[in-house]
mmCIF file of C-alpha atoms in Angstrom:
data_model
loop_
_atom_site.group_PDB
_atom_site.id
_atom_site.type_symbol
_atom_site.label_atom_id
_atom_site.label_comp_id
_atom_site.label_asym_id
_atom_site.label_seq_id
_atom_site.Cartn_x
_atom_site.Cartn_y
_atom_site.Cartn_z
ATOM 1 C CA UNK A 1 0.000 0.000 0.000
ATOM 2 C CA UNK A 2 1.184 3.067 -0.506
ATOM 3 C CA UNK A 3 1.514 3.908 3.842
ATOM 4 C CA UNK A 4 4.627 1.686 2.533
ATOM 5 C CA UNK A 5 5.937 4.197 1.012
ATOM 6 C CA UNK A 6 7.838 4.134 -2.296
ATOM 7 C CA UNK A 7 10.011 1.222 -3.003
ATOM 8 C CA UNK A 8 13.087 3.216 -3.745
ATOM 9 C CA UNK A 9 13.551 5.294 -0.669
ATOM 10 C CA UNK A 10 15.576 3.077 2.476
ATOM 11 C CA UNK A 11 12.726 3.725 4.645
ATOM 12 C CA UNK A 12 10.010 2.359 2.525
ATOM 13 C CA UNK A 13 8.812 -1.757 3.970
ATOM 14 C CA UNK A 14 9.011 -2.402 -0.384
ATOM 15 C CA UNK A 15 13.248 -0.962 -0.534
ATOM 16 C CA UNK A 16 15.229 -3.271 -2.269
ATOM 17 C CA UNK A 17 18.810 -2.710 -1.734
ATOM 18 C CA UNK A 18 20.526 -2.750 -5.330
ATOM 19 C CA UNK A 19 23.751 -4.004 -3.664
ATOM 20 C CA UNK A 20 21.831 -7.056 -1.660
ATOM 21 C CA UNK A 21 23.204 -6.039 1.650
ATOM 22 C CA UNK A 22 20.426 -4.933 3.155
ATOM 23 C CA UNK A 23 16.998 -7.165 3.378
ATOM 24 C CA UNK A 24 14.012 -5.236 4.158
ATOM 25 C CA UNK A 25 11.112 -6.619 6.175
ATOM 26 C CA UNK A 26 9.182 -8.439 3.820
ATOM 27 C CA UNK A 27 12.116 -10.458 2.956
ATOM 28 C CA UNK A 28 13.371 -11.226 6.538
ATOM 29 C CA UNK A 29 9.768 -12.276 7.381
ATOM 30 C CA UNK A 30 9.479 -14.507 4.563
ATOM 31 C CA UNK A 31 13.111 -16.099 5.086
ATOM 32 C CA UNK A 32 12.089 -16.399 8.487
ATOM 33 C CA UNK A 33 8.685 -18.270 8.231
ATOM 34 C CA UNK A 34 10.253 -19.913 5.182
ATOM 35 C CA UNK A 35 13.398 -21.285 7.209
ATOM 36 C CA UNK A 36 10.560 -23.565 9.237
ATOM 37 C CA UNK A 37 8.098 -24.346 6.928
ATOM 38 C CA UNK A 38 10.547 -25.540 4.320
ATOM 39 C CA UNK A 39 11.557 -28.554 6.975
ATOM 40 C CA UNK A 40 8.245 -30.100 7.042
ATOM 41 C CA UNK A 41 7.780 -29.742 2.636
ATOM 42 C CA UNK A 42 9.824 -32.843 0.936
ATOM 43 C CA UNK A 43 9.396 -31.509 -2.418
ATOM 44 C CA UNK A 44 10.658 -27.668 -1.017
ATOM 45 C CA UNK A 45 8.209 -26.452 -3.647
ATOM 46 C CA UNK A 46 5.925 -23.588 -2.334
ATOM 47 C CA UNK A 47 3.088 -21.591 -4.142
ATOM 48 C CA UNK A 48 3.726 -17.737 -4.364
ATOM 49 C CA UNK A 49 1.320 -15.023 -5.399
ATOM 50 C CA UNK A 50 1.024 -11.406 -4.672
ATOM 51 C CA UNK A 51 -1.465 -9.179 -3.422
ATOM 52 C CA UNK A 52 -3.096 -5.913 -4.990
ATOM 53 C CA UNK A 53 -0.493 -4.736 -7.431
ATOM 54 C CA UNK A 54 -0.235 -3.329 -11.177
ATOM 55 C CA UNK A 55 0.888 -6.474 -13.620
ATOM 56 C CA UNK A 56 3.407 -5.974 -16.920
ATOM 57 C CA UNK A 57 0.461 -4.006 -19.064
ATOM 58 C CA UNK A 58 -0.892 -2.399 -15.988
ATOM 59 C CA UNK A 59 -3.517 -4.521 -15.275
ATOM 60 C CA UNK A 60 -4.602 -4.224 -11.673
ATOM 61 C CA UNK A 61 -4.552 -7.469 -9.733
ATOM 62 C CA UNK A 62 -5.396 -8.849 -6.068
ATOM 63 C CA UNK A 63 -4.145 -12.117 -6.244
ATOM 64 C CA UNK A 64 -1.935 -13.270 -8.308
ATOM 65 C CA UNK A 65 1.212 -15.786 -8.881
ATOM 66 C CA UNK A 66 4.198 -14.551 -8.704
ATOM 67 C CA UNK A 67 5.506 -16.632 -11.135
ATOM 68 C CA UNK A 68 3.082 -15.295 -14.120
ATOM 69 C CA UNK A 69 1.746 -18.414 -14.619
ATOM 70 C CA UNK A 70 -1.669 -19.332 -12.600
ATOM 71 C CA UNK A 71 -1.147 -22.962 -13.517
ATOM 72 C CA UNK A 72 2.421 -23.387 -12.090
ATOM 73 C CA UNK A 73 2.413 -20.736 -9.303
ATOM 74 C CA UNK A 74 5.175 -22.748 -7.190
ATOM 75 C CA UNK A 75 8.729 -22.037 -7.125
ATOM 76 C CA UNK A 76 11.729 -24.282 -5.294
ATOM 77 C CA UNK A 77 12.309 -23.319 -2.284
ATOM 78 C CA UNK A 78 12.693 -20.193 -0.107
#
């Protein structure tokens, strides 16, 4: 949302540090979570989607796999 703020300022929840030496909270979160779920999946695949955000041709979408493709939406591990 945007109380997020915008994804290239350091203080936004959505920064992604160009360099990769910085995570921001999403990513910590899911590295966390994904750290113990991943233990108890033997094929370490897990679905992905995203929610409420403007696709490649600007179509608005709630939920959606992050992969582009609704029929595969899983991805190997964390």
């Amino acid at each position: 949302t945007a109380s997020n703020g915008e994804a290239h300022m350091r203080d936004s929840l959505h920064y992604v540090d160009k360099d990769n030496l910085l995570d921001n909270q999403y990513i910590n979160a899911i590295n966390g979570i994904g750290e113990v779920i991943e233990f108890y999946d033997s094929d370490k695949q897990f679905q992905v989607y995203g929610f409420g955000g403007k696709l490649p041709g600007g179509t608005v979408n709630h939920c959606f796999s992050l992969t582009q493709n609704e029929n595969m939406p899983e991805v190997d591990g964390v």
